[in-house]
Amino acid sequence: MSATRATETFRAARDFLLEHREDYERAYAGFRWPRADHFNWALDWFDVIAENNDRTALHIVEEDGRRTEVSFAAMSERSDRAANWLKAQGVREGDRILVMLGNQVELWETALAAMKLRAVVIPATPLLGPADLRDRVERGRVRHVLVRDADTAKFDEVPGEYTRIAVGEEVAGWLPYAGVAEASVAFTPGRETDADEPLMLYFTSGTTASPKLVEHTHVSYPVGHLSTMYWIGLRPGDVHLNISSPGWAKHAWSNLFAPWTAEATVFIFNYTRFDAGRLMAEMDRSGITSFCAPPTVWRMLIQADLSQLKVPPREVVAAGEPLNPEVIETVRREWGVTIRDGFGQTETAVQ
């Protein structure tokens, strides 16, 4: 994919932040948000940096030790195939796709594919039940659902005329996502993407009232998370571990836009039960350079022997509710780095 004017404008803003990562005053005074009438992060950024790029974009380690590594070039190709296949199944620009997947390769390739098609993704956590899904399908005006095979039965109680796509084993009455592998890799975009077109629709957690819909455009998250990249301290070639569940906005912040804007590797460790020792062993084995976790994980980590981690990450951050000062001090004493506490909402980038 050839660089566009939007690519170069975005790159210049990113490179300015990388250059002045250690000089906040200079960064604050000199940074200007990139402006473009047309911008598609998957086409104008990801595909450009992915061309002939064999560095690892996504590295997933399963609890049983299985590893999956996908290069930037391969992820670009996979998302092209996914875009062509989804288009063949009737996905059109502006269509809303409810995506309910775990931390698996298909989650990232469909996110890029939907951007390329100018479809709108409604991310959903696999923890949702039929009642929540009915609400999301109805209020989100969902045209297509793309879910793990294990979750398809939940939709037996979700009425609506929507395309049903199952990832994994074949399910009766559902289109098998496995067909993506046979799709053409030659993807041709439609018209240019207007910067203010909708990109993602998130349902908030609904802590104090019913979940509300939050719309993000092809600018608000892809460009807005330049600030998240800067705050985390991500650099090209980093290996970034963010512990976050798919379906929540923080997953897009720190497992999609921020690391791949920095040309860093997204690292995932899938586990059913938290094991601090195993997590630190995987961090050492995979060379984690930046680490973000919610306060609950940090509190569990300090109950273990932090010296098990031989090479601590260069950058450590927390997001969610405020982190206890004693946790920050314990990590500083054991790892020699200071956890920086961030705040943000579904409606915003990091603040």
XYZ file of C-alpha atoms in Angstrom:
351
model
C 0.000 0.000 0.000
C 1.421 3.368 -0.990
C 1.801 6.136 1.550
C -0.699 8.949 1.216
C -0.645 12.531 2.396
C -2.664 11.365 5.414
C 0.033 8.731 6.094
C 2.799 11.301 6.125
C 0.851 13.749 8.283
C 0.131 10.991 10.803
C 3.756 9.777 10.692
C 5.095 13.276 11.315
C 2.916 13.677 14.422
C 3.916 10.239 15.686
C 7.620 10.792 15.069
C 7.519 14.132 16.878
C 6.133 12.395 19.956
C 8.747 9.638 19.731
C 11.531 12.194 19.419
C 10.378 14.144 22.464
C 9.270 11.249 24.667
C 11.613 12.369 27.465
C 10.866 16.092 27.111
C 7.237 16.609 28.000
C 7.371 20.415 27.890
C 8.761 20.378 24.346
C 6.267 17.712 23.282
C 3.356 19.640 24.790
C 4.405 22.934 23.249
C 5.192 21.626 19.778
C 2.722 18.827 19.123
C -0.046 19.394 16.601
C -2.823 16.891 15.953
C -2.650 15.559 12.392
C -5.541 16.805 10.284
C -6.905 15.136 7.175
C -10.244 15.148 5.365
C -9.737 11.477 4.547
C -8.078 8.898 6.774
C -8.299 5.151 7.209
C -5.834 3.839 9.798
C -5.886 0.288 8.391
C -5.150 1.425 4.831
C -3.222 4.664 5.305
C -1.132 3.487 8.252
C -1.116 -0.233 9.009
C -0.824 -1.505 5.440
C 1.936 1.024 4.741
C 4.113 0.012 7.703
C 3.312 -3.674 7.037
C 4.631 -3.785 3.498
C 7.489 -6.326 3.329
C 7.671 -6.139 7.126
C 8.446 -9.509 8.698
C 8.695 -8.210 12.270
C 6.118 -9.665 14.652
C 2.918 -7.664 14.933
C 1.018 -10.090 17.176
C 2.397 -12.738 19.538
C -0.093 -14.903 21.433
C 0.905 -17.478 24.036
C -1.695 -19.964 25.270
C -1.816 -21.460 28.738
C -0.626 -24.819 27.381
C 2.444 -23.180 25.857
C 1.281 -22.978 22.236
C 2.545 -19.866 20.490
C 1.207 -17.963 17.512
C 3.212 -15.203 15.888
C 1.913 -13.105 13.007
C 4.115 -10.607 11.188
C 2.971 -7.165 10.109
C 3.016 -8.298 6.465
C 1.015 -11.433 7.239
C -1.547 -9.494 9.282
C -2.040 -7.085 6.402
C -2.608 -10.017 4.051
C -4.933 -11.804 6.482
C -7.050 -8.692 6.923
C -7.277 -8.240 3.135
C -8.577 -11.800 2.824
C -11.011 -11.195 5.682
C -12.261 -7.976 4.073
C -12.870 -9.717 0.747
C -14.633 -12.627 2.429
C -16.827 -10.416 4.626
C -17.781 -8.360 1.591
C -18.791 -11.565 -0.195
C -21.055 -12.394 2.770
C -22.865 -9.073 2.352
C -20.962 -6.708 4.655
C -21.229 -3.202 3.225
C -19.947 0.232 4.172
C -21.749 1.568 7.211
C -23.005 -1.891 8.264
C -22.671 -2.600 11.960
C -20.883 -5.803 12.978
C -21.057 -7.094 16.518
C -17.719 -8.831 17.149
C -17.516 -11.109 20.189
C -14.172 -12.899 20.195
C -11.448 -13.707 22.683
C -7.786 -12.757 22.409
C -7.264 -14.636 19.144
C -5.793 -13.708 15.788
C -9.238 -13.287 14.211
C -10.005 -10.422 16.591
C -7.226 -8.280 15.117
C -7.682 -9.296 11.487
C -11.423 -8.560 11.546
C -10.828 -5.178 13.187
C -8.549 -4.204 10.306
C -10.857 -5.808 7.723
C -13.878 -3.863 8.965
C -11.910 -0.610 8.785
C -10.919 -1.391 5.210
C -14.572 -2.020 4.311
C -15.682 1.113 6.207
C -18.014 -1.085 8.249
C -18.625 -0.240 11.913
C -17.516 -2.633 14.662
C -19.430 -3.032 17.917
C -16.943 -4.825 20.200
C -18.509 -7.129 22.780
C -17.017 -9.154 25.610
C -17.665 -12.918 25.461
C -18.978 -12.627 29.032
C -22.255 -11.150 27.754
C -25.405 -13.225 28.002
C -28.506 -13.337 25.771
C -30.291 -10.418 27.482
C -27.342 -8.037 26.994
C -26.864 -9.265 23.444
C -30.520 -8.645 22.575
C -30.111 -5.071 23.785
C -26.908 -4.542 21.791
C -28.276 -6.054 18.600
C -31.436 -3.952 18.825
C -30.009 -0.613 19.928
C -26.855 -1.056 17.869
C -28.891 -1.827 14.715
C -26.598 -4.790 14.092
C -26.518 -6.267 10.589
C -23.925 -8.988 11.201
C -22.568 -10.894 14.209
C -19.159 -12.553 14.280
C -18.580 -14.730 17.351
C -16.711 -17.745 18.704
C -18.346 -21.096 18.011
C -18.749 -21.623 21.775
C -20.951 -18.526 22.051
C -23.302 -19.091 19.124
C -26.014 -20.699 21.298
C -26.488 -17.392 23.117
C -27.962 -15.978 19.926
C -30.765 -18.547 19.878
C -32.527 -16.058 22.165
C -31.551 -12.974 20.146
C -34.085 -12.271 17.394
C -33.216 -10.286 14.293
C -32.342 -10.490 10.613
C -28.580 -10.462 10.897
C -25.804 -12.476 9.268
C -24.405 -15.102 11.639
C -20.688 -15.906 11.347
C -18.967 -18.452 13.596
C -15.217 -18.525 14.249
C -13.885 -21.991 15.074
C -15.795 -25.217 14.512
C -18.692 -25.259 12.047
C -22.102 -24.539 13.577
C -25.389 -25.381 11.872
C -27.076 -22.260 10.551
C -23.924 -20.171 10.826
C -21.439 -19.162 8.129
C -17.997 -20.684 8.841
C -15.345 -17.994 9.172
C -12.800 -20.578 8.016
C -13.771 -19.604 4.469
C -11.561 -16.530 4.869
C -8.505 -18.681 4.120
C -9.755 -19.241 0.566
C -10.558 -15.576 -0.135
C -8.502 -13.462 -2.504
C -5.646 -11.465 -1.022
C -6.071 -8.749 -3.661
C -8.208 -6.205 -1.820
C -9.341 -3.046 -3.586
C -10.755 -0.317 -1.323
C -13.890 1.558 -2.276
C -13.995 5.326 -2.099
C -11.784 7.271 0.273
C -12.750 7.133 3.939
C -14.045 10.406 5.347
C -12.219 11.126 8.590
C -15.474 11.680 10.462
C -17.108 8.395 9.373
C -18.033 6.062 12.256
C -15.473 3.368 13.003
C -16.471 1.782 16.321
C -19.520 1.809 18.559
C -18.842 0.900 22.180
C -21.386 0.164 24.852
C -20.246 1.563 28.186
C -20.127 -0.657 31.262
C -23.424 0.691 32.593
C -22.127 1.063 36.141
C -24.815 3.501 37.285
C -27.409 3.228 34.504
C -28.099 1.316 31.301
C -25.058 1.079 29.010
C -24.954 3.893 26.495
C -23.563 3.852 22.981
C -20.342 5.763 22.307
C -19.351 6.428 18.704
C -15.750 6.730 17.557
C -14.712 7.844 14.109
C -11.754 7.054 11.872
C -10.008 9.936 13.644
C -11.044 9.839 17.300
C -9.463 6.525 18.309
C -6.803 5.907 15.623
C -5.461 9.469 15.888
C -6.524 10.145 19.470
C -4.435 7.248 20.731
C -1.245 8.973 19.689
C -1.601 10.350 23.219
C -1.871 6.810 24.608
C 1.251 5.758 22.714
C 3.117 8.728 24.174
C 1.832 8.153 27.716
C 2.748 4.464 27.731
C 6.123 5.308 26.202
C 5.915 2.860 23.298
C 8.694 2.811 20.704
C 9.227 0.938 17.425
C 10.352 -2.618 18.136
C 8.865 -2.752 21.646
C 7.009 -5.814 22.876
C 3.926 -4.557 24.681
C 1.793 -6.567 27.092
C -1.553 -5.092 28.057
C -3.869 -7.172 30.206
C -7.361 -6.317 29.042
C -10.467 -8.175 27.998
C -11.697 -7.909 24.388
C -14.903 -5.931 24.151
C -13.774 -3.091 26.408
C -12.398 0.184 25.076
C -9.038 -0.252 26.837
C -8.396 -3.250 24.604
C -8.552 -1.037 21.504
C -6.433 1.611 23.214
C -3.546 -0.560 24.237
C -3.849 -3.761 22.192
C -4.502 -2.227 18.795
C -4.033 1.463 18.089
C -1.228 2.542 20.444
C 1.211 -0.358 19.856
C 0.738 -0.641 16.110
C 0.965 3.111 15.710
C 4.360 2.797 17.418
C 5.240 -0.254 15.259
C 5.508 -2.375 18.405
C 4.539 -6.015 18.932
C 1.257 -6.768 20.696
C 1.900 -9.603 23.173
C -0.929 -11.668 24.657
C -0.795 -14.345 27.341
C -4.085 -16.213 27.567
C -4.812 -17.843 30.908
C -7.867 -19.144 32.745
C -6.538 -18.449 36.219
C -4.011 -15.766 37.119
C -0.570 -17.103 38.043
C 1.940 -14.344 38.821
C 4.965 -16.619 38.518
C 3.904 -17.972 35.132
C 3.120 -14.468 33.882
C 6.574 -13.189 34.856
C 8.224 -16.221 33.264
C 6.408 -15.476 29.990
C 7.351 -11.797 30.236
C 11.026 -12.748 30.552
C 10.835 -15.366 27.805
C 9.232 -12.952 25.331
C 11.203 -9.829 26.216
C 8.372 -7.585 27.365
C 9.480 -3.953 27.265
C 6.217 -2.261 28.291
C 3.474 -3.534 30.550
C -0.005 -2.239 31.343
C -2.342 -3.900 33.813
C -5.427 -2.997 35.843
C -5.017 -2.448 39.591
C -6.450 -5.894 40.374
C -3.550 -7.529 38.517
C -0.943 -5.264 40.113
C -2.301 -6.122 43.566
C -2.042 -9.835 42.830
C 1.445 -9.459 41.351
C 2.939 -7.918 44.495
C 1.760 -10.935 46.488
C 4.351 -12.938 44.547
C 8.140 -12.726 44.499
C 8.700 -9.920 41.999
C 12.380 -10.829 41.736
C 11.296 -13.780 39.580
C 11.178 -11.287 36.706
C 14.818 -11.057 35.631
C 14.443 -8.145 33.201
C 11.661 -5.721 34.231
C 9.850 -3.742 31.526
C 11.157 -0.271 30.713
C 7.648 1.179 30.989
C 4.907 0.140 33.431
C 1.467 1.706 33.657
C -1.909 1.054 35.247
C -5.388 2.013 34.124
C -8.757 1.717 35.771
C -9.476 2.791 39.306
C -6.620 4.546 41.183
C -3.747 2.285 42.204
C -2.701 2.068 45.851
C 0.513 4.028 46.610
C 1.957 1.038 48.457
C 1.639 -1.084 45.316
C 3.502 1.546 43.304
C 6.223 1.713 45.951
C 6.622 -2.076 46.101
C 7.100 -2.324 42.338
C 9.518 0.621 42.348
C 11.596 -1.058 45.049
C 11.652 -4.483 43.351
C 11.792 -3.568 39.658
C 13.302 -0.093 39.744
C 10.493 1.415 37.648
C 7.541 3.584 38.603
C 3.987 2.623 37.689
C 2.246 5.589 36.080
C -1.474 5.681 36.732
C -3.729 6.625 33.801
C -7.393 7.521 33.521
C -9.735 7.512 30.591
C -13.283 6.690 29.587
C -14.904 4.847 26.725
C -15.598 8.285 25.296
C -11.954 9.422 25.393
C -8.344 8.422 24.948
C -6.048 8.459 27.981
C -6.225 11.634 30.065
